[in-house]
Coordinates of C-alpha atoms in Angstrom, one line a residue:
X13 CA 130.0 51.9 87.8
X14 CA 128.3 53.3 90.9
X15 CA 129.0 56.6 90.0
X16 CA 128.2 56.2 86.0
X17 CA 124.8 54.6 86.8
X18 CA 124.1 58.1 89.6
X19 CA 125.3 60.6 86.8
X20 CA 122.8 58.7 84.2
X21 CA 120.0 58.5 86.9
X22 CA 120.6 62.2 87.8
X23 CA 121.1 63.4 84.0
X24 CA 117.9 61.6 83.2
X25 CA 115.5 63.9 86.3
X26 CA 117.2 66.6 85.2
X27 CA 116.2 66.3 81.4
X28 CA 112.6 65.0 82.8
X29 CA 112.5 68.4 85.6
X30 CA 113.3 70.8 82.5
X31 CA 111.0 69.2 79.9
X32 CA 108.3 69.8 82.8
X33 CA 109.0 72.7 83.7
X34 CA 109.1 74.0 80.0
X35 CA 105.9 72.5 79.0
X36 CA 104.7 74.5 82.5
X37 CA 105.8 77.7 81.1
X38 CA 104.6 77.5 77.8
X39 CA 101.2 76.8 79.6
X40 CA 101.6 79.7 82.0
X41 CA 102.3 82.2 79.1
X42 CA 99.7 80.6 77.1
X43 CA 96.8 81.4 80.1
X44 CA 98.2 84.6 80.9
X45 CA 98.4 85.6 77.0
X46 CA 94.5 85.0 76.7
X47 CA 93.9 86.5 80.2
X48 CA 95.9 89.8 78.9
X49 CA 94.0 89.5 75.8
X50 CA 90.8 89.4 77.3
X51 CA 90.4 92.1 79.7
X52 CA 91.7 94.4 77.0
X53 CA 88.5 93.3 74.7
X54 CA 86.5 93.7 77.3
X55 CA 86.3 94.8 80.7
X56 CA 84.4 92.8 83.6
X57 CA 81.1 94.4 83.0
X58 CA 81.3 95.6 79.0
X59 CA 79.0 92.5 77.8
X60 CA 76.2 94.2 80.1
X61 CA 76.7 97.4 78.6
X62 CA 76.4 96.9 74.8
X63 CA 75.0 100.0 73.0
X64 CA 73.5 97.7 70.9
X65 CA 71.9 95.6 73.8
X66 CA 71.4 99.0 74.9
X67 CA 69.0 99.9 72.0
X68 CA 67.7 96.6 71.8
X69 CA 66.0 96.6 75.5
X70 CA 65.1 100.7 74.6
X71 CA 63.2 99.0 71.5
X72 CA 61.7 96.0 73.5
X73 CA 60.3 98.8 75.7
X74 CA 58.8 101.4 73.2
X75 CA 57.2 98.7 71.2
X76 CA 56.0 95.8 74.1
X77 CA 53.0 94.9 71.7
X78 CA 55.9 93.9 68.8
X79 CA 56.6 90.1 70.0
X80 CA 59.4 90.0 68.0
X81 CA 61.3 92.9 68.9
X82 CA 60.6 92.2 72.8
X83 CA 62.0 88.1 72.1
X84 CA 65.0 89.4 70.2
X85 CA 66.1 92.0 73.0
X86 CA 65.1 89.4 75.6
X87 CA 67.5 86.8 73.7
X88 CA 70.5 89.3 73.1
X89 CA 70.3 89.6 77.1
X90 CA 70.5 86.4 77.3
X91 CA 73.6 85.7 75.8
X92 CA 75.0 89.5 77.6
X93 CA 74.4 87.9 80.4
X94 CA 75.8 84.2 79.7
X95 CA 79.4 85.9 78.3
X96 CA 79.8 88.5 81.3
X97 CA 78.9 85.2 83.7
X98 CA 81.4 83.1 81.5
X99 CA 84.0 85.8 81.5
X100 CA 84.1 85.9 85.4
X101 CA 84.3 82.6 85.5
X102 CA 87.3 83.0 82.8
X103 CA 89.0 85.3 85.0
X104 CA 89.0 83.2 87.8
X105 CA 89.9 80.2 86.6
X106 CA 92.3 81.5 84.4
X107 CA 94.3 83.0 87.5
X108 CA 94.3 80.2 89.6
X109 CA 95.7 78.2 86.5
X110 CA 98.3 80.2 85.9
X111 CA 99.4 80.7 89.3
X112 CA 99.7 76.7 89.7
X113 CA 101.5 76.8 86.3
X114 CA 104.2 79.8 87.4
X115 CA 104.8 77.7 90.8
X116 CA 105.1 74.1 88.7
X117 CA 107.6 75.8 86.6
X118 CA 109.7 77.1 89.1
X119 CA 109.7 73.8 90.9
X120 CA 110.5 72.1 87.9
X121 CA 113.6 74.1 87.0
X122 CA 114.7 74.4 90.8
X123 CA 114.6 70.8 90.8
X124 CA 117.0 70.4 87.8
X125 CA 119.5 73.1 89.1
X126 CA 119.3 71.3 92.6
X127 CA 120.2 67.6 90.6
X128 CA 122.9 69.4 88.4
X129 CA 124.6 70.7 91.3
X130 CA 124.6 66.6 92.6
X131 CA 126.5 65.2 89.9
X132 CA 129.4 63.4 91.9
X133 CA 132.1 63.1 89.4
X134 CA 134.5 65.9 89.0
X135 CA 136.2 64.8 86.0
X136 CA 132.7 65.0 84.0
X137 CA 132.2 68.8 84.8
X138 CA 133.3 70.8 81.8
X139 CA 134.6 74.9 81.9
X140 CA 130.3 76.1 81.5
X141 CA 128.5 75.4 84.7
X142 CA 126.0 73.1 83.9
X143 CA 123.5 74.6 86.7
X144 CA 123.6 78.3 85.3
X145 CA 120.8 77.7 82.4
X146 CA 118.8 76.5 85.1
X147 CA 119.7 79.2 87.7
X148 CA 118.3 81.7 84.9
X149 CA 115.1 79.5 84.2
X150 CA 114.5 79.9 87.7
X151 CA 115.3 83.8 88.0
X152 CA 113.6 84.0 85.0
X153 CA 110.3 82.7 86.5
X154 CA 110.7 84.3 90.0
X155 CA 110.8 87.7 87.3
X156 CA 107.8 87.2 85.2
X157 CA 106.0 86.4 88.5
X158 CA 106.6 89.3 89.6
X159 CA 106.3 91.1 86.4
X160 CA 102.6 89.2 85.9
X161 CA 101.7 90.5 89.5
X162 CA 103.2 94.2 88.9
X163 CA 100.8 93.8 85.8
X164 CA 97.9 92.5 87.6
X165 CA 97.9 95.1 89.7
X166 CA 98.2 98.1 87.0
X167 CA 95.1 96.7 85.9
X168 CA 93.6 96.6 89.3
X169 CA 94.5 100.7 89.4
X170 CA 93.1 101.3 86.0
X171 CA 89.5 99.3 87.0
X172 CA 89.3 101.4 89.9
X173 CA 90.4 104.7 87.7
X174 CA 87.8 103.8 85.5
X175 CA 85.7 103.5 88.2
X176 CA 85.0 99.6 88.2
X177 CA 87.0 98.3 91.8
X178 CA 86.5 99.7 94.9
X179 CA 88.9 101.9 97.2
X180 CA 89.8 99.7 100.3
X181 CA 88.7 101.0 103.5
X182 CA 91.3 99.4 105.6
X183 CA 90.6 101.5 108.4
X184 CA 87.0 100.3 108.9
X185 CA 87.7 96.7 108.6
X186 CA 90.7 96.6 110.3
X187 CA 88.4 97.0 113.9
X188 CA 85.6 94.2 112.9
X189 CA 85.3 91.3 114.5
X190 CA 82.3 88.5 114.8
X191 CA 81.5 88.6 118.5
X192 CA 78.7 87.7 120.7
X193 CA 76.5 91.3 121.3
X194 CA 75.6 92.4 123.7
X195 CA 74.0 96.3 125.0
X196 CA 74.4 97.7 127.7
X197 CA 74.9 95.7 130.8
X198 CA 72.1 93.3 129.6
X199 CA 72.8 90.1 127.3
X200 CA 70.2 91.2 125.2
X201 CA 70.2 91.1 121.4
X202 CA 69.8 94.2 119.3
X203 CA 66.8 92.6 117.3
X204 CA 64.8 92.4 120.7
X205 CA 65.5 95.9 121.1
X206 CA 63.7 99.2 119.7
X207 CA 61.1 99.2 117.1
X208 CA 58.2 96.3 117.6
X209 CA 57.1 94.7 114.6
X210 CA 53.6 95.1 115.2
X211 CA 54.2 99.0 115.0
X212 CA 55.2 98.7 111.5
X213 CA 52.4 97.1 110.2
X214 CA 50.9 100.8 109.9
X215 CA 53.4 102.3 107.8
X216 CA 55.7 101.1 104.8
X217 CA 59.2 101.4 106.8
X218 CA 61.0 98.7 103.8
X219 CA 61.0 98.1 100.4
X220 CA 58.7 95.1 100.6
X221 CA 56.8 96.3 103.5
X222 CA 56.4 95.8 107.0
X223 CA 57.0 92.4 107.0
X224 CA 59.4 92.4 104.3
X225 CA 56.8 90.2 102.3
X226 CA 55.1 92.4 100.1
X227 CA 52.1 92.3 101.8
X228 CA 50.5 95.5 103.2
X229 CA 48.7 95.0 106.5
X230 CA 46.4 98.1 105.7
X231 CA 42.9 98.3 104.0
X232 CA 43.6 97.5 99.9
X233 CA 44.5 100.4 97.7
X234 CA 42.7 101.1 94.9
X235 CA 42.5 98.9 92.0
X236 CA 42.6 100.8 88.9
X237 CA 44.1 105.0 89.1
X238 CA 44.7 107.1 85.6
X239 CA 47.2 109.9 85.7
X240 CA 46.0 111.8 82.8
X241 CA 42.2 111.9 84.1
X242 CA 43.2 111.6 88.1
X243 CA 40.7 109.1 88.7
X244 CA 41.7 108.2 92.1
X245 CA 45.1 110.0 92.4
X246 CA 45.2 112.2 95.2
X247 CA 48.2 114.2 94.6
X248 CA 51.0 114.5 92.1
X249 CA 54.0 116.3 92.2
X250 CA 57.2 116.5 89.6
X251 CA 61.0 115.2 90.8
X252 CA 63.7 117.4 89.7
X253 CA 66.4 113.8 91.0
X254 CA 66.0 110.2 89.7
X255 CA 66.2 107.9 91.6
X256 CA 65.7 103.8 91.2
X257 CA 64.3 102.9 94.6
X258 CA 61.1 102.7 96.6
X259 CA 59.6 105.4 99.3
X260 CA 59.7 104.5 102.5
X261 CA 56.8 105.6 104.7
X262 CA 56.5 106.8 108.5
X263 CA 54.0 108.5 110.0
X264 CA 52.8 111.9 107.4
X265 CA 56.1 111.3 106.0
X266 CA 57.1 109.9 102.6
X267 CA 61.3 109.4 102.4
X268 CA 62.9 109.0 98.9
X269 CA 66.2 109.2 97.8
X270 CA 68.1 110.0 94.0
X271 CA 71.6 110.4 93.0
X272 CA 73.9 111.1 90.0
X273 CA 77.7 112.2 89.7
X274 CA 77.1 115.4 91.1
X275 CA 75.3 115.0 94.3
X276 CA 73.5 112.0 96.3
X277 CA 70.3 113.2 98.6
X278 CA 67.4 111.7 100.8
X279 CA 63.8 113.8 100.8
X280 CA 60.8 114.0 103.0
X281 CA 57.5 114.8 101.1
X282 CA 54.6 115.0 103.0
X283 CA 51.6 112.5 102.9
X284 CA 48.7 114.6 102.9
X285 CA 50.3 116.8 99.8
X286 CA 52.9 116.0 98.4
X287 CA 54.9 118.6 99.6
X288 CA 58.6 118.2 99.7
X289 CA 59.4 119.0 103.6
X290 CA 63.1 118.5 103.4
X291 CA 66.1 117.7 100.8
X292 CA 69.8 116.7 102.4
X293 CA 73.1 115.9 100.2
X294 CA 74.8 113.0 101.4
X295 CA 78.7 113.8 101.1
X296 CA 81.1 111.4 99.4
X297 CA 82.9 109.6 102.3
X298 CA 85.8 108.8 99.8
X299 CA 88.2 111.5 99.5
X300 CA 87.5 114.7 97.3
X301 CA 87.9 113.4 93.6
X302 CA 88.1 110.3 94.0
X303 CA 86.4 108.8 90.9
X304 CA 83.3 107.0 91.4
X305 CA 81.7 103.7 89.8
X306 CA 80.9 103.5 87.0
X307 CA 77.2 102.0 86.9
X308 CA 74.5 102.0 84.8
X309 CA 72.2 104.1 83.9
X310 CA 69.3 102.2 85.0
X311 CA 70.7 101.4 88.3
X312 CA 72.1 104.2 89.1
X313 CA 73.8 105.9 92.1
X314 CA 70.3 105.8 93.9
X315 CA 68.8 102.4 93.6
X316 CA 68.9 100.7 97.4
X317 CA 65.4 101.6 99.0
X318 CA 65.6 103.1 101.9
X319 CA 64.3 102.1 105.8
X320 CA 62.8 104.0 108.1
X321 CA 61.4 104.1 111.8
X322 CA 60.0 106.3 114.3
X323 CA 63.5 107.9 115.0
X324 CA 65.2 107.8 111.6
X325 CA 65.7 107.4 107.9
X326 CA 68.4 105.0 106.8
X327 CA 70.1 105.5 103.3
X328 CA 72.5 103.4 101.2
X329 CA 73.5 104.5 97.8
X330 CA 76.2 103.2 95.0
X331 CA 78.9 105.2 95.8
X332 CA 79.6 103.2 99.2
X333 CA 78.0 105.8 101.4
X334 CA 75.3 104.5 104.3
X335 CA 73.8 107.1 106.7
X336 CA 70.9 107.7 109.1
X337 CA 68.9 110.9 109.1
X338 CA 66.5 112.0 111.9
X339 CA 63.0 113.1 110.5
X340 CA 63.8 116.8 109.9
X341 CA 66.4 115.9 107.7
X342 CA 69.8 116.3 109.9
X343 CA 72.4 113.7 109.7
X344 CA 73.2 111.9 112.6
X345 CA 75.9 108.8 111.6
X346 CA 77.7 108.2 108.0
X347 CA 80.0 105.5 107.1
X348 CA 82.0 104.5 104.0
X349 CA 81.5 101.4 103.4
X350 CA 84.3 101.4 100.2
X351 CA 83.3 101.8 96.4
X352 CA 81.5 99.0 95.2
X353 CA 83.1 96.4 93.0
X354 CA 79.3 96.0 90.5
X355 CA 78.9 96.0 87.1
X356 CA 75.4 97.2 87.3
X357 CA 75.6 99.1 90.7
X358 CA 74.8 98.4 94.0
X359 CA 71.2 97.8 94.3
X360 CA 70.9 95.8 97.6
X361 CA 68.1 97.7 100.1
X362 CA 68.0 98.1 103.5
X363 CA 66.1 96.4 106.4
X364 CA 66.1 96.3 110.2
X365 CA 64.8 94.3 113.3
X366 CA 65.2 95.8 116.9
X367 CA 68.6 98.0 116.5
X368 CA 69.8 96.2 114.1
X369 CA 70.7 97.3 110.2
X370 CA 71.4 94.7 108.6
X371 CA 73.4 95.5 104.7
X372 CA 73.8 93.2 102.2
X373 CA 77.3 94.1 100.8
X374 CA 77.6 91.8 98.1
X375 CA 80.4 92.9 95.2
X376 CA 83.3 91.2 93.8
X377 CA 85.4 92.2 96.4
X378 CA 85.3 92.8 100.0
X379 CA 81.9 91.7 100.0
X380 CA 80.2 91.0 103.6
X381 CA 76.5 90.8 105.3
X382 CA 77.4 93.3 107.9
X383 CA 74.9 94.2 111.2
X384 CA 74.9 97.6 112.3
X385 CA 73.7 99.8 115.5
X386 CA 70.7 102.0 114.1
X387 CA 71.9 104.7 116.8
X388 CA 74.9 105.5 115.9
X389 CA 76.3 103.1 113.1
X390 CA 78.7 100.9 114.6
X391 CA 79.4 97.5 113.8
X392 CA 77.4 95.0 115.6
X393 CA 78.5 92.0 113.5
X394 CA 80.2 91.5 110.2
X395 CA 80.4 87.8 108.0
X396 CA 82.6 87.9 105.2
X397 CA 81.5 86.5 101.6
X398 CA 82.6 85.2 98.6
X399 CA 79.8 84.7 96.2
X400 CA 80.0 87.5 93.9
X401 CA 77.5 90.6 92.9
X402 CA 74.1 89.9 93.8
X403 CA 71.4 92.8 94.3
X404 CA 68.7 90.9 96.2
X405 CA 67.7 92.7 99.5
X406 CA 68.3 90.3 102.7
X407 CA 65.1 88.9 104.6
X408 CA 64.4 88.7 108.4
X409 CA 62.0 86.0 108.8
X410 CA 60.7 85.2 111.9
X411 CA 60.4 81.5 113.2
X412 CA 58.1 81.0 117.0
X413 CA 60.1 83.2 119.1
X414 CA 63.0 83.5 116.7
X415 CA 64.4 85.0 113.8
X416 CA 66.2 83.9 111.1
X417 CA 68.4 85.9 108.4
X418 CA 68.1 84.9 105.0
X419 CA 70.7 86.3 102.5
X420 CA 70.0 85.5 98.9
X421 CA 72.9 85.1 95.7
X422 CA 73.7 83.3 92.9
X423 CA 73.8 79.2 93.5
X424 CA 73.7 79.9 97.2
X425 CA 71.3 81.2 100.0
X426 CA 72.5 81.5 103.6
X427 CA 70.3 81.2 106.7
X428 CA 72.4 83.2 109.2
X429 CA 72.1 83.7 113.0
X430 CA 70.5 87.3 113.6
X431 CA 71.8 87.9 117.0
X432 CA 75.7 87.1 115.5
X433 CA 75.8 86.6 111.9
X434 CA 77.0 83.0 112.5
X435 CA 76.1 81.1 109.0
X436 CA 73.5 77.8 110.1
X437 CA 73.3 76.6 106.7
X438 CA 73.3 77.1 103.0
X439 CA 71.7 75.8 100.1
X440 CA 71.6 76.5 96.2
X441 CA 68.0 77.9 95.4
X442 CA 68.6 79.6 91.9
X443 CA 71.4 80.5 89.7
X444 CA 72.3 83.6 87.4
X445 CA 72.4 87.3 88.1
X446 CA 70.2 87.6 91.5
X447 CA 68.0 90.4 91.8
X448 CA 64.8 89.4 93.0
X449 CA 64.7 89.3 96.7
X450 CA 63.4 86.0 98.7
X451 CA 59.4 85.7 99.8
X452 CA 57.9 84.3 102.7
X453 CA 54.8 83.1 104.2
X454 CA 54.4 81.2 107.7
X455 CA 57.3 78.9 107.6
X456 CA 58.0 78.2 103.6
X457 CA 60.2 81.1 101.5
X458 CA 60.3 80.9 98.1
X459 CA 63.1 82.2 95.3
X460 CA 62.4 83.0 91.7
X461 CA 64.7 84.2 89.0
X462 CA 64.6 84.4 84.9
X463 CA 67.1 81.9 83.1
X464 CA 66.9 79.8 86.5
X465 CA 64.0 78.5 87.9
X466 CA 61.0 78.8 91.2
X467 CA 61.6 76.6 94.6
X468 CA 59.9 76.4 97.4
X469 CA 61.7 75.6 100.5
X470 CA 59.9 74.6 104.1
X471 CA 62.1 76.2 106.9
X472 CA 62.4 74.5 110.4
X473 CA 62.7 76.8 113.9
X474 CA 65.8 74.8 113.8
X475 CA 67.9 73.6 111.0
X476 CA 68.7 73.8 107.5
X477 CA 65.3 74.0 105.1
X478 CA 63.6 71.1 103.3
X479 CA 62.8 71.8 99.2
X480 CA 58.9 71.3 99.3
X481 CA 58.9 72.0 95.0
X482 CA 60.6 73.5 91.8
X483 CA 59.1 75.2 88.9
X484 CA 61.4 75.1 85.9
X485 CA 60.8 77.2 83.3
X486 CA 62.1 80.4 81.7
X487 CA 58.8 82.7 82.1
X488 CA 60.5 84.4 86.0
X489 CA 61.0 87.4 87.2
X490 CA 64.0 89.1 86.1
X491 CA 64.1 92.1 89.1
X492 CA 60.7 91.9 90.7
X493 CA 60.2 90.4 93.6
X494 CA 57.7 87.5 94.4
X495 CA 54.8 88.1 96.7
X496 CA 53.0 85.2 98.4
X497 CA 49.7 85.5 100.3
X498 CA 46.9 83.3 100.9
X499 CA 49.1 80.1 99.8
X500 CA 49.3 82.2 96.0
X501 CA 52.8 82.8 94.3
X502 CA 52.3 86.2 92.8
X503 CA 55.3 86.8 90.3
X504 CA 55.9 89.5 87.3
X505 CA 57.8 88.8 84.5
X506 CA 60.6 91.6 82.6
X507 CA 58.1 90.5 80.0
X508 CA 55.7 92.2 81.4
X509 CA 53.1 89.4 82.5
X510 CA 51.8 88.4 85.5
X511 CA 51.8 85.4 87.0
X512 CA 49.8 83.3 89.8
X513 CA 51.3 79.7 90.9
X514 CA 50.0 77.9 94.1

């Protein structure tokens, strides 16, 4: 009776285990189905890169007086942007689902080929082996595994054929470590070090200035200019390379930098005329052919202002290529940073404090706020990240005798330690595609971005920041940055308004 009532118990687990573990691979095929189904639809970045959206933000533009045409456009990026966020979010769940539905399955069926094999009584077993259809249910999930994974990663090979992932550098992150810096003989941080803030206040060395705030230290510009008369323009010359970002300015020298397929390039112009001094190509550090991203074409391969200081010209562009130039043009250091995993492109810009270049690396993968030596472009300090694209440009925003690092993305902004890149806090400022880069004033920074909302945040010397207010509505800034001065929130919208807030 013993043995009747152990053959029942174990014939019932086993029926349980294999109605489990069927129902677990009907759900497993079912995600990975509609995973399969939707990258071929649509890749990662194809909602973003409509034709139709595409006309529809050309229309908005040639016609900015037409309310209607600018709200429709504005609406169809809208819901671009809400089914490329929703089909990240897809992806990523959908992955993790199925790989807890592969392993649930194999459990299941191991389980009821482990219970057959414990059936005590002999005289029960018939000629079939009662274990073999679970034996193959098991095999038969260790195989489409594998087969899912051998497919995963075709796909992986044809996003970066296409252009869309990036080429690992395992050789330049196989040597990075976070350590305490030091230089020289002297425990001395690199942002102590080499160029004073109080000699850039006479030049333009960032994309937001020398303070990385927007706010020029110098006598006001003027307030009105016409190109066509050349009331109050001083010089004007033609570009024969676009380019996306901002001059930087040192000294009689105006740095600029453009790219396309064919070539990538930083120039010197001179102040006084306009004059180009110097062009110099930037070489692909991937290897010859290699594709490149594919970004588009209002990003492009040039969008990443540069930085500059009395040495040298610093340079970043979107096909994962960062070097430093001395003012008559010669290249000193390159790296390869790895192609960047962006739908848009890489964007992020570059700023500095003492020796320190600090690049905001954010991309779907491999992503990283990395600290480099300005001399000769070795890795001071590197923080890994797993937030996603983001093209804001990192602030350095100094505290007393301090300086903190403030690295700005989607539902999450990091106050990081300068001299290490040790994280001190984080906290969720605004949601969405994050372009905008953070402003500051005295000890409060502020984030703004469309389809999200404004906040204010008070920051301590010590500690993680206090909300002082929030502004919600949907009239932000889309890729401008905020300005504050004087206690005034400056903002303008993709809409083309601006907008003054206390």
């Amino acid at each position: 009776m013993v043995c009747k009532g152990m053959v029942e118990q174990y014939r019932t687990l086993r029926q349980c285990a294999r109605g489990v573990g069927l129902v677990a691979l009907v759900f497993s095929l079912t995600v990975a189905a509609l995973l399969a189904a939707g990258w071929y639809r649509a890749g990662a970045s194809e909602t973003v890169r409509s034709e139709i959206l595409a006309q529809a933000l050309a229309r908005g533009r040639d016609a900015p007086e037409d309310a209607q045409v600018v709200a429709f456009a504005r609406e169809l990026d809208l819901l671009a942007r809400k089914a490329y966020l929703g089909g990240m979010t897809f992806r990523q769940k959908g992955m993790a689902l199925l790989a807890v539905g592969l392993l649930a399955t194999a459990a299941c069926f191991g389980l009821a080929w482990r219970v057959t094999l414990k059936i005590p009584d002999p005289r029960t077993a018939s000629e079939t082996d009662p274990a073999r259809a679970d034996r193959w249910a098991v095999n038969a999930v260790l195989s489409a595994g594998a087969a899912l994974v051998a497919g995963a990663a075709v796909l992986h090979f044809i996003d970066v054929r296409r252009g869309r992932g990036p080429s690992a550098d395992r050789a330049l992150r196989g040597d990075l470590t976070n350590r305490t810096l030091k230089t020289g003989e002297k425990n001395i941080c690199p942002c102590r070090l080499g160029t004073r803030l109080e000699d850039l206040e006479e030049y333009w060395p960032f994309m937001l200035g020398p303070t990385m705030s927007g706010r020029a230290a110098r006598a006001p510009a003027a307030l009105e200019w016409n190109g066509e008369t050349g009331k109050n323009i001083r010089w004007r010359v033609a570009l024969d390379e676009s380019g996306s970002s901002t001059p930087a300015v040192w000294d009689h020298k105006i740095f600029i930098t453009s790219g396309n397929k064919s070539e990538r390039a930083v120039m010197a112009h001179d102040t006084e005329s306009g004059a180009r001094l110097w062009k110099t190509l930037i070489p692909d550090g991937e290897k010859a052919g290699a594709p490149l991203p594919d970004v588009m074409a209002e990003t492009g391969f040039a969008a990443s202002s540069p930085a500059c200081d009395e040495r040298m010209v610093y340079a970043v562009f979107g096909t994962g290529d960062i070097a430093a130039l001395d003012h008559a043009g010669r290249i000193v250091w390159q790296r390869y940073l790895g192609r960047p995993k962006n739908s848009y492109g890489h964007a992020s810009s570059l700023v500095y404090c003492g020796e320190m270049l600090i690049v905001q690396w954010d991309q779907d993968e491999q992503a990283r706020v990395m600290a480099l030596n300005k001399s000769d472009g070795r890795t001071l300090w590197e923080t890994p990240r797993e937030l996603g694209m983001s093209w804001s440009t990192p602030l350095v925003m100094p505290l007393c005798d301090n300086f903190i690092l403030l690295v700005h993305a989607t539902h999450s902004t990091w106050g990081m330690e300068l001299a290490s890149g040790k994280k001190l806090w984080e906290v969720e400022a605004v949601s969405g595609e994050v372009a905008p880069s953070l402003a500051w004033e005295g000890d409060v920074w502020l984030a703004a971005n469309c389809y999200s909302r404004m906040v204010a945040f008070k920051q301590p010397p010590d500690g993680a920041p206090q909300q002082l207010w929030e502004f919600d509505e949907s009239n932000m800034p889309d890729v401008a940055s905020p300005v504050i001065s004087g206690g005034l929130v400056f903002l303008v919208t993709d809409a083309g308004e601006v907008l003054c807030h206390d």
